[in-house]
mmCIF file of C-alpha atoms and ligand atoms in Angstrom:
data_model
loop_
_atom_site.group_PDB
_atom_site.id
_atom_site.type_symbol
_atom_site.label_atom_id
_atom_site.label_comp_id
_atom_site.label_asym_id
_atom_site.label_seq_id
_atom_site.Cartn_x
_atom_site.Cartn_y
_atom_site.Cartn_z
ATOM 1 C CA UNK A 137 173.086 122.913 184.071
ATOM 2 C CA UNK A 138 171.017 125.412 185.919
ATOM 3 C CA UNK A 139 167.277 124.423 186.521
ATOM 4 C CA UNK A 140 164.385 125.849 188.331
ATOM 5 C CA UNK A 141 163.341 123.029 190.716
ATOM 6 C CA UNK A 142 159.966 122.962 192.504
ATOM 7 C CA UNK A 143 160.976 121.795 195.907
ATOM 8 C CA UNK A 144 157.822 122.201 198.050
ATOM 9 C CA UNK A 145 154.394 123.911 198.200
ATOM 10 C CA UNK A 146 155.011 127.549 196.782
ATOM 11 C CA UNK A 147 158.759 126.771 196.635
ATOM 12 C CA UNK A 148 161.159 127.166 193.633
ATOM 13 C CA UNK A 149 164.997 126.935 193.691
ATOM 14 C CA UNK A 150 167.336 127.913 190.985
ATOM 15 C CA UNK A 151 170.092 125.413 191.408
ATOM 16 C CA UNK A 152 172.691 123.174 189.706
ATOM 17 C CA UNK A 153 171.442 119.901 188.217
ATOM 18 C CA UNK A 154 173.111 117.219 186.091
ATOM 19 C CA UNK A 155 172.453 117.514 182.212
ATOM 20 C CA UNK A 156 170.046 114.919 181.265
ATOM 21 C CA UNK A 157 171.520 112.212 179.177
ATOM 22 C CA UNK A 158 169.188 111.398 176.114
ATOM 23 C CA UNK A 159 168.323 107.693 175.794
ATOM 24 C CA UNK A 160 167.867 105.776 172.730
ATOM 25 C CA UNK A 161 165.329 107.554 170.559
ATOM 26 C CA UNK A 162 165.651 110.927 172.349
ATOM 27 C CA UNK A 163 167.531 114.228 171.616
ATOM 28 C CA UNK A 164 168.769 116.730 174.065
ATOM 29 C CA UNK A 165 167.236 120.092 173.503
ATOM 30 C CA UNK A 166 168.945 123.263 174.676
ATOM 31 C CA UNK A 167 165.911 125.163 175.895
ATOM 32 C CA UNK A 168 165.741 128.815 174.552
ATOM 33 C CA UNK A 169 162.238 129.772 175.990
ATOM 34 C CA UNK A 170 159.652 128.209 178.225
ATOM 35 C CA UNK A 171 156.249 129.522 179.235
ATOM 36 C CA UNK A 172 154.716 129.244 182.680
ATOM 37 C CA UNK A 173 151.188 127.506 182.200
ATOM 38 C CA UNK A 174 148.342 127.953 184.596
ATOM 39 C CA UNK A 175 148.652 124.319 185.492
ATOM 40 C CA UNK A 176 152.138 124.914 186.589
ATOM 41 C CA UNK A 177 151.085 127.820 189.001
ATOM 42 C CA UNK A 178 148.068 125.731 190.268
ATOM 43 C CA UNK A 179 150.473 122.815 190.486
ATOM 44 C CA UNK A 180 153.266 124.353 192.627
ATOM 45 C CA UNK A 181 150.751 125.263 195.415
ATOM 46 C CA UNK A 182 150.862 121.561 196.093
ATOM 47 C CA UNK A 183 147.221 121.057 196.077
ATOM 48 C CA UNK A 184 146.798 119.135 192.614
ATOM 49 C CA UNK A 185 148.956 116.114 193.335
ATOM 50 C CA UNK A 186 150.535 116.478 189.994
ATOM 51 C CA UNK A 187 153.609 118.508 190.837
ATOM 52 C CA UNK A 188 155.089 116.106 193.563
ATOM 53 C CA UNK A 189 158.406 117.727 194.556
ATOM 54 C CA UNK A 190 161.153 117.627 193.519
ATOM 55 C CA UNK A 191 160.340 118.282 189.862
ATOM 56 C CA UNK A 192 161.507 120.631 187.157
ATOM 57 C CA UNK A 193 158.250 121.969 185.524
ATOM 58 C CA UNK A 194 157.681 123.342 182.021
ATOM 59 C CA UNK A 195 155.775 121.779 179.091
ATOM 60 C CA UNK A 196 155.618 124.953 176.687
ATOM 61 C CA UNK A 197 158.869 125.410 175.302
ATOM 62 C CA UNK A 198 161.308 125.805 172.428
ATOM 63 C CA UNK A 199 164.893 125.355 171.715
ATOM 64 C CA UNK A 200 167.751 124.080 169.693
ATOM 65 C CA UNK A 201 168.688 120.419 169.287
ATOM 66 C CA UNK A 202 172.075 119.964 171.076
ATOM 67 C CA UNK A 203 172.940 116.280 170.600
ATOM 68 C CA UNK A 204 170.712 113.449 169.401
ATOM 69 C CA UNK A 205 170.850 109.932 171.183
ATOM 70 C CA UNK A 206 171.204 106.634 169.540
ATOM 71 C CA UNK A 207 168.605 105.532 167.027
ATOM 72 C CA UNK A 208 167.346 108.981 166.107
ATOM 73 C CA UNK A 209 166.922 109.589 162.392
ATOM 74 C CA UNK A 210 165.898 112.853 160.645
ATOM 75 C CA UNK A 211 167.088 115.361 163.421
ATOM 76 C CA UNK A 212 170.423 117.132 163.596
ATOM 77 C CA UNK A 213 172.042 119.187 166.019
ATOM 78 C CA UNK A 214 171.321 122.891 165.540
ATOM 79 C CA UNK A 215 167.659 122.518 164.437
ATOM 80 C CA UNK A 216 165.104 124.878 166.153
ATOM 81 C CA UNK A 217 162.484 122.815 167.486
ATOM 82 C CA UNK A 218 159.389 122.688 169.734
ATOM 83 C CA UNK A 219 157.707 119.612 171.098
ATOM 84 C CA UNK A 220 154.595 118.020 172.367
ATOM 85 C CA UNK A 221 153.790 118.335 176.028
ATOM 86 C CA UNK A 222 152.494 114.713 176.178
ATOM 87 C CA UNK A 223 155.084 111.799 175.974
ATOM 88 C CA UNK A 224 153.204 109.012 174.045
ATOM 89 C CA UNK A 225 154.128 105.681 172.971
ATOM 90 C CA UNK A 226 152.858 105.439 169.403
ATOM 91 C CA UNK A 227 151.880 101.786 169.636
ATOM 92 C CA UNK A 228 148.913 101.589 171.980
ATOM 93 C CA UNK A 229 145.313 101.520 170.744
ATOM 94 C CA UNK A 230 144.531 105.464 171.252
ATOM 95 C CA UNK A 231 148.104 106.301 169.746
ATOM 96 C CA UNK A 232 147.390 104.003 166.635
ATOM 97 C CA UNK A 233 144.013 105.890 166.255
ATOM 98 C CA UNK A 234 146.035 109.247 166.229
ATOM 99 C CA UNK A 235 144.643 110.104 169.778
ATOM 100 C CA UNK A 236 148.067 110.330 171.170
ATOM 101 C CA UNK A 237 146.656 112.626 174.091
ATOM 102 C CA UNK A 238 145.033 109.533 175.397
ATOM 103 C CA UNK A 239 148.100 107.167 175.206
ATOM 104 C CA UNK A 240 147.597 104.535 177.953
ATOM 105 C CA UNK A 241 151.080 105.235 179.204
ATOM 106 C CA UNK A 242 151.189 109.031 178.600
ATOM 107 C CA UNK A 243 153.393 111.193 180.638
ATOM 108 C CA UNK A 244 153.636 115.141 180.678
ATOM 109 C CA UNK A 245 156.656 117.119 180.752
ATOM 110 C CA UNK A 246 157.131 118.879 184.062
ATOM 111 C CA UNK A 247 154.534 116.879 185.898
ATOM 112 C CA UNK A 248 155.090 114.226 188.609
ATOM 113 C CA UNK A 249 152.420 112.073 190.207
ATOM 114 C CA UNK A 250 152.584 108.970 192.326
ATOM 115 C CA UNK A 251 152.743 107.242 188.855
ATOM 116 C CA UNK A 252 155.417 108.894 187.119
ATOM 117 C CA UNK A 253 157.957 111.907 187.052
ATOM 118 C CA UNK A 254 159.042 113.457 184.038
ATOM 119 C CA UNK A 255 161.306 116.502 184.169
ATOM 120 C CA UNK A 256 160.333 119.450 182.102
ATOM 121 C CA UNK A 257 161.827 122.400 180.320
ATOM 122 C CA UNK A 258 162.507 124.886 183.148
ATOM 123 C CA UNK A 259 166.185 124.099 182.817
ATOM 124 C CA UNK A 260 169.009 124.529 180.324
ATOM 125 C CA UNK A 261 168.322 121.229 178.685
ATOM 126 C CA UNK A 262 165.549 118.846 178.555
ATOM 127 C CA UNK A 263 165.621 115.299 176.904
ATOM 128 C CA UNK A 264 162.788 114.714 174.600
ATOM 129 C CA UNK A 265 161.804 111.578 172.449
ATOM 130 C CA UNK A 266 162.386 112.417 168.763
ATOM 131 C CA UNK A 267 158.633 111.620 167.618
ATOM 132 C CA UNK A 268 157.432 114.492 169.839
ATOM 133 C CA UNK A 269 159.753 117.184 168.102
ATOM 134 C CA UNK A 270 158.508 119.743 165.556
ATOM 135 C CA UNK A 271 160.660 121.930 163.410
ATOM 136 C CA UNK A 272 160.225 125.714 164.022
ATOM 137 C CA UNK A 273 160.641 127.821 160.840
ATOM 138 C CA UNK A 274 162.698 131.027 161.077
ATOM 139 C CA UNK A 275 159.433 133.041 161.041
ATOM 140 C CA UNK A 276 158.435 131.787 164.520
ATOM 141 C CA UNK A 277 160.725 133.249 167.119
ATOM 142 C CA UNK A 278 161.552 131.007 170.171
ATOM 143 C CA UNK A 279 159.244 132.976 172.425
ATOM 144 C CA UNK A 280 156.333 132.244 169.965
ATOM 145 C CA UNK A 281 157.634 128.575 169.666
ATOM 146 C CA UNK A 282 157.040 128.385 173.329
ATOM 147 C CA UNK A 283 153.422 129.196 172.792
ATOM 148 C CA UNK A 284 152.843 126.449 170.199
ATOM 149 C CA UNK A 285 151.809 123.951 172.834
ATOM 150 C CA UNK A 286 148.937 126.119 174.207
ATOM 151 C CA UNK A 287 147.914 127.159 170.698
ATOM 152 C CA UNK A 288 147.583 123.369 170.031
ATOM 153 C CA UNK A 289 145.523 122.815 173.058
ATOM 154 C CA UNK A 290 143.041 125.528 171.831
ATOM 155 C CA UNK A 291 143.191 124.264 168.112
ATOM 156 C CA UNK A 292 142.492 120.826 169.386
ATOM 157 C CA UNK A 293 139.160 121.980 171.200
ATOM 158 C CA UNK A 294 138.142 123.915 168.166
ATOM 159 C CA UNK A 295 138.751 121.061 165.703
ATOM 160 C CA UNK A 296 137.008 118.475 167.634
ATOM 161 C CA UNK A 297 134.055 120.871 167.935
ATOM 162 C CA UNK A 298 133.299 120.211 164.259
ATOM 163 C CA UNK A 299 133.158 123.988 163.257
ATOM 164 C CA UNK A 300 131.418 124.411 160.147
ATOM 165 C CA UNK A 301 131.635 127.420 157.798
ATOM 166 C CA UNK A 302 129.392 130.211 158.740
ATOM 167 C CA UNK A 303 128.949 128.902 162.289
ATOM 168 C CA UNK A 304 128.670 131.417 165.141
ATOM 169 C CA UNK A 305 131.155 130.352 167.863
ATOM 170 C CA UNK A 306 131.241 131.664 171.574
ATOM 171 C CA UNK A 307 134.274 131.423 173.711
ATOM 172 C CA UNK A 308 133.706 131.549 177.381
ATOM 173 C CA UNK A 309 136.854 132.783 179.166
ATOM 174 C CA UNK A 310 139.262 135.253 177.660
ATOM 175 C CA UNK A 311 142.395 133.891 179.330
ATOM 176 C CA UNK A 312 145.270 132.605 177.390
ATOM 177 C CA UNK A 313 143.399 129.406 176.078
ATOM 178 C CA UNK A 314 140.260 131.305 175.499
ATOM 179 C CA UNK A 315 142.044 133.895 173.255
ATOM 180 C CA UNK A 316 143.744 131.127 171.301
ATOM 181 C CA UNK A 317 140.585 129.156 170.947
ATOM 182 C CA UNK A 318 138.763 132.364 169.737
ATOM 183 C CA UNK A 319 141.494 132.585 166.846
ATOM 184 C CA UNK A 320 141.478 128.969 166.247
ATOM 185 C CA UNK A 321 137.767 128.818 165.514
ATOM 186 C CA UNK A 322 138.076 131.652 163.140
ATOM 187 C CA UNK A 323 140.955 129.862 161.120
ATOM 188 C CA UNK A 324 138.592 126.750 161.051
ATOM 189 C CA UNK A 325 135.882 128.644 159.368
ATOM 190 C CA UNK A 326 133.817 130.299 162.195
ATOM 191 C CA UNK A 327 131.855 133.227 160.535
ATOM 192 C CA UNK A 328 131.368 135.104 163.728
ATOM 193 C CA UNK A 329 133.213 134.647 167.084
ATOM 194 C CA UNK A 330 132.213 136.146 170.429
ATOM 195 C CA UNK A 331 133.932 135.975 173.630
ATOM 196 C CA UNK A 332 132.899 136.396 177.208
ATOM 197 C CA UNK A 333 134.770 137.287 180.334
ATOM 198 C CA UNK A 334 134.636 139.433 183.417
ATOM 199 C CA UNK A 335 137.948 141.107 183.062
ATOM 200 C CA UNK A 336 137.693 144.263 180.813
ATOM 201 C CA UNK A 337 141.382 144.276 179.928
ATOM 202 C CA UNK A 338 141.081 140.713 178.747
ATOM 203 C CA UNK A 339 138.289 141.534 176.568
ATOM 204 C CA UNK A 340 140.032 144.526 175.047
ATOM 205 C CA UNK A 341 142.803 142.118 174.162
ATOM 206 C CA UNK A 342 140.285 139.688 172.549
ATOM 207 C CA UNK A 343 139.017 142.564 170.416
ATOM 208 C CA UNK A 344 142.413 143.481 169.397
ATOM 209 C CA UNK A 345 143.111 139.716 168.365
ATOM 210 C CA UNK A 346 139.986 139.627 166.237
ATOM 211 C CA UNK A 347 136.834 138.781 168.378
ATOM 212 C CA UNK A 348 133.807 140.129 166.606
ATOM 213 C CA UNK A 349 131.713 140.509 169.688
ATOM 214 C CA UNK A 350 132.986 140.881 173.403
ATOM 215 C CA UNK A 351 130.700 140.254 176.322
ATOM 216 C CA UNK A 352 131.445 141.443 179.787
ATOM 217 C CA UNK A 353 129.266 138.912 181.635
ATOM 218 C CA UNK A 354 129.930 140.603 185.024
ATOM 219 C CA UNK A 355 127.885 143.604 183.896
ATOM 220 C CA UNK A 356 125.871 142.701 180.957
ATOM 221 C CA UNK A 357 123.341 139.825 180.053
ATOM 222 C CA UNK A 358 125.324 137.565 177.646
ATOM 223 C CA UNK A 359 122.288 136.459 175.707
ATOM 224 C CA UNK A 360 121.053 139.924 175.231
ATOM 225 C CA UNK A 361 124.391 141.282 174.130
ATOM 226 C CA UNK A 362 124.697 138.414 171.479
ATOM 227 C CA UNK A 363 121.273 139.105 170.259
ATOM 228 C CA UNK A 364 121.857 142.695 169.884
ATOM 229 C CA UNK A 365 125.345 142.133 168.037
ATOM 230 C CA UNK A 366 124.325 139.210 165.751
ATOM 231 C CA UNK A 367 120.667 138.545 166.034
ATOM 232 C CA UNK A 368 120.970 135.323 167.726
ATOM 233 C CA UNK A 369 120.569 134.275 171.353
ATOM 234 C CA UNK A 370 122.650 131.196 171.180
ATOM 235 C CA UNK A 371 125.573 129.677 169.257
ATOM 236 C CA UNK A 372 126.345 126.702 167.183
ATOM 237 C CA UNK A 373 129.463 126.011 168.961
ATOM 238 C CA UNK A 374 130.578 127.035 172.526
ATOM 239 C CA UNK A 375 134.164 126.570 173.762
ATOM 240 C CA UNK A 376 134.332 126.780 177.657
ATOM 241 C CA UNK A 377 137.896 127.843 178.757
ATOM 242 C CA UNK A 378 137.424 128.420 182.441
ATOM 243 C CA UNK A 379 135.834 125.494 184.293
ATOM 244 C CA UNK A 380 133.881 126.815 187.216
ATOM 245 C CA UNK A 381 129.976 126.441 187.944
ATOM 246 C CA UNK A 382 129.176 129.948 186.737
ATOM 247 C CA UNK A 383 130.819 129.727 183.390
ATOM 248 C CA UNK A 384 129.713 126.031 182.825
ATOM 249 C CA UNK A 385 126.017 127.386 183.320
ATOM 250 C CA UNK A 386 126.703 130.260 180.980
ATOM 251 C CA UNK A 387 128.209 128.033 178.242
ATOM 252 C CA UNK A 388 125.377 125.724 178.454
ATOM 253 C CA UNK A 389 122.759 128.423 178.258
ATOM 254 C CA UNK A 390 124.810 129.916 175.116
ATOM 255 C CA UNK A 391 124.631 126.495 173.234
ATOM 256 C CA UNK A 392 121.790 126.329 170.547
ATOM 257 C CA UNK A 393 119.546 123.298 170.622
ATOM 258 C CA UNK A 394 121.377 120.632 168.630
ATOM 259 C CA UNK A 395 124.698 122.571 169.178
ATOM 260 C CA UNK A 396 128.147 121.530 170.349
ATOM 261 C CA UNK A 397 129.555 122.442 173.735
ATOM 262 C CA UNK A 398 133.380 121.728 174.258
ATOM 263 C CA UNK A 399 134.777 121.797 177.616
ATOM 264 C CA UNK A 400 138.458 122.828 177.930
ATOM 265 C CA UNK A 401 138.784 124.397 181.587
ATOM 266 C CA UNK A 402 138.581 122.271 184.713
ATOM 267 C CA UNK A 403 139.339 124.443 187.641
ATOM 268 C CA UNK A 404 136.468 123.022 189.600
ATOM 269 C CA UNK A 405 136.689 119.154 189.707
ATOM 270 C CA UNK A 406 132.815 118.688 189.767
ATOM 271 C CA UNK A 407 130.075 121.123 188.706
ATOM 272 C CA UNK A 408 126.353 120.828 188.393
ATOM 273 C CA UNK A 409 124.753 120.461 184.883
ATOM 274 C CA UNK A 410 121.320 121.966 183.535
ATOM 275 C CA UNK A 411 120.321 118.453 182.771
ATOM 276 C CA UNK A 412 116.930 119.461 181.436
ATOM 277 C CA UNK A 413 118.514 122.118 179.128
ATOM 278 C CA UNK A 414 121.085 119.618 177.801
ATOM 279 C CA UNK A 415 118.503 116.663 177.162
ATOM 280 C CA UNK A 416 115.731 118.600 175.808
ATOM 281 C CA UNK A 417 118.088 120.660 173.563
ATOM 282 C CA UNK A 418 120.007 117.615 172.422
ATOM 283 C CA UNK A 419 123.289 119.205 173.196
ATOM 284 C CA UNK A 420 126.558 117.486 172.301
ATOM 285 C CA UNK A 421 129.027 117.924 175.268
ATOM 286 C CA UNK A 422 132.444 116.821 175.076
ATOM 287 C CA UNK A 423 135.708 117.282 176.942
ATOM 288 C CA UNK A 424 139.008 118.426 175.294
ATOM 289 C CA UNK A 425 142.498 117.425 176.654
ATOM 290 C CA UNK A 426 145.803 118.573 175.431
ATOM 291 C CA UNK A 427 146.248 118.174 171.734
ATOM 292 C CA UNK A 428 146.835 115.489 169.255
ATOM 293 C CA UNK A 429 148.386 116.207 165.880
ATOM 294 C CA UNK A 430 147.667 120.040 166.049
ATOM 295 C CA UNK A 431 151.295 121.182 166.127
ATOM 296 C CA UNK A 432 152.046 121.403 162.417
ATOM 297 C CA UNK A 433 148.847 123.407 161.624
ATOM 298 C CA UNK A 434 149.549 125.823 164.627
ATOM 299 C CA UNK A 435 153.269 126.429 163.755
ATOM 300 C CA UNK A 436 152.089 127.114 160.106
ATOM 301 C CA UNK A 437 149.401 129.524 161.445
ATOM 302 C CA UNK A 438 151.755 131.218 163.926
ATOM 303 C CA UNK A 439 154.359 131.736 161.034
ATOM 304 C CA UNK A 440 151.818 133.326 158.595
ATOM 305 C CA UNK A 441 150.124 135.499 161.258
ATOM 306 C CA UNK A 442 146.697 133.829 161.335
ATOM 307 C CA UNK A 443 147.393 132.845 165.057
ATOM 308 C CA UNK A 444 148.647 135.769 166.916
ATOM 309 C CA UNK A 445 150.644 134.719 170.016
ATOM 310 C CA UNK A 446 153.015 137.620 170.561
ATOM 311 C CA UNK A 447 150.547 139.866 172.157
ATOM 312 C CA UNK A 448 149.651 136.972 174.785
ATOM 313 C CA UNK A 449 153.291 137.204 176.216
ATOM 314 C CA UNK A 450 152.973 139.634 178.987
ATOM 315 C CA UNK A 451 156.660 139.415 180.276
ATOM 316 C CA UNK A 452 159.754 137.825 179.319
ATOM 317 C CA UNK A 453 162.193 137.114 182.489
ATOM 318 C CA UNK A 454 165.362 135.138 183.068
ATOM 319 C CA UNK A 455 164.982 131.487 184.366
ATOM 320 C CA UNK A 456 167.029 132.692 187.453
ATOM 321 C CA UNK A 457 163.930 134.893 188.227
ATOM 322 C CA UNK A 458 161.282 132.069 187.870
ATOM 323 C CA UNK A 459 160.443 132.045 191.650
ATOM 324 C CA UNK A 460 159.403 135.752 191.432
ATOM 325 C CA UNK A 461 157.585 135.104 187.988
ATOM 326 C CA UNK A 462 155.547 132.263 189.737
ATOM 327 C CA UNK A 463 154.774 134.551 192.712
ATOM 328 C CA UNK A 464 153.385 137.173 190.343
ATOM 329 C CA UNK A 465 151.135 134.811 188.658
ATOM 330 C CA UNK A 466 150.067 133.116 191.810
ATOM 331 C CA UNK A 467 149.138 136.519 193.475
ATOM 332 C CA UNK A 468 147.039 137.010 190.255
ATOM 333 C CA UNK A 469 148.486 140.222 189.068
ATOM 334 C CA UNK A 470 146.012 141.712 186.788
ATOM 335 C CA UNK A 471 146.522 141.438 183.224
ATOM 336 C CA UNK A 472 149.198 139.017 183.067
ATOM 337 C CA UNK A 473 148.724 136.276 180.463
ATOM 338 C CA UNK A 474 151.821 134.249 179.847
ATOM 339 C CA UNK A 475 155.340 134.797 181.340
ATOM 340 C CA UNK A 476 158.283 133.452 179.271
ATOM 341 C CA UNK A 477 161.501 132.358 180.921
ATOM 342 C CA UNK A 478 164.822 132.432 179.269
ATOM 343 C CA UNK A 479 167.486 129.997 180.523
ATOM 344 C CA UNK A 480 171.060 131.425 180.495
ATOM 345 C CA UNK A 481 172.661 131.490 176.936
HETATM 346 ZN ZN1 ZN B 193 150.040 124.222 179.563
HETATM 347 ZN ZN1 ZN B 194 150.242 105.126 173.362
#
């Protein structure tokens, strides 16, 4: 099969590789669409230590079951599927509590560290443990199917933030996850959703996708904009989807006393915190990682249109041109959200 192999810092090679052999309990998925995640672009620079070459990246994908390995029940060749990005065991304590994203032996597709290497979906085929699979209805095209994983990441963050009907929710960062988190918050009952960014094109997209209030924090005072628009200076829930000092400060400042701040982005490994504001305001601050159980709800919402993902796909390219796609994303071409790659038919 053809695969896009990460072979060194900023290097990708489109080469022939052996087709993976599904182990017992696994299926072989013929990949139809695979999206390039920001973490893949960050990882292929060689600075994160989580894409140690050689590795086939790709954890946001959809496809068709080609064959099932031994001991796989309930799945048949020809089924349209997507799958969890985290390979979890199902028997450890977090898994038994439903927190599969925290599985003690977890691996991520398309990630290699000193501890493990798990080839991902930037190839014609990928082997996937059957419990990770989710059926894609015909109403969800393969490209949208590759967006279920990032949608689930955003939905997870919104869900653990315990959004209550009538809440005002602010999302900081109108990138892909921010735009999905904004929509997820709406489907979980938020009455008003606002979103802040410094790139006007991203804010325009957010408005088209349903944001009630958009805040250009490079030119306007976010607190003043919020107060003008909805009569409040702070929100019940803030979802932070960038992860640098300035956006963490903004997110903290926009969280009301007693409110919830959920951190999704982690571009900078360490930031300073407004300790006094957090303590005196009794803020609840939590991290959010990947997803745990949100795939079915996201597939349903994408199918019925409550989660719009098509507008978040900037470009579709052949897998053979993957190196050029990564280069475009790495150079930060303006306005690019997700690029989806198609392996050869
Ligand atoms: Zn991702
Ligand atoms: Zn586990």
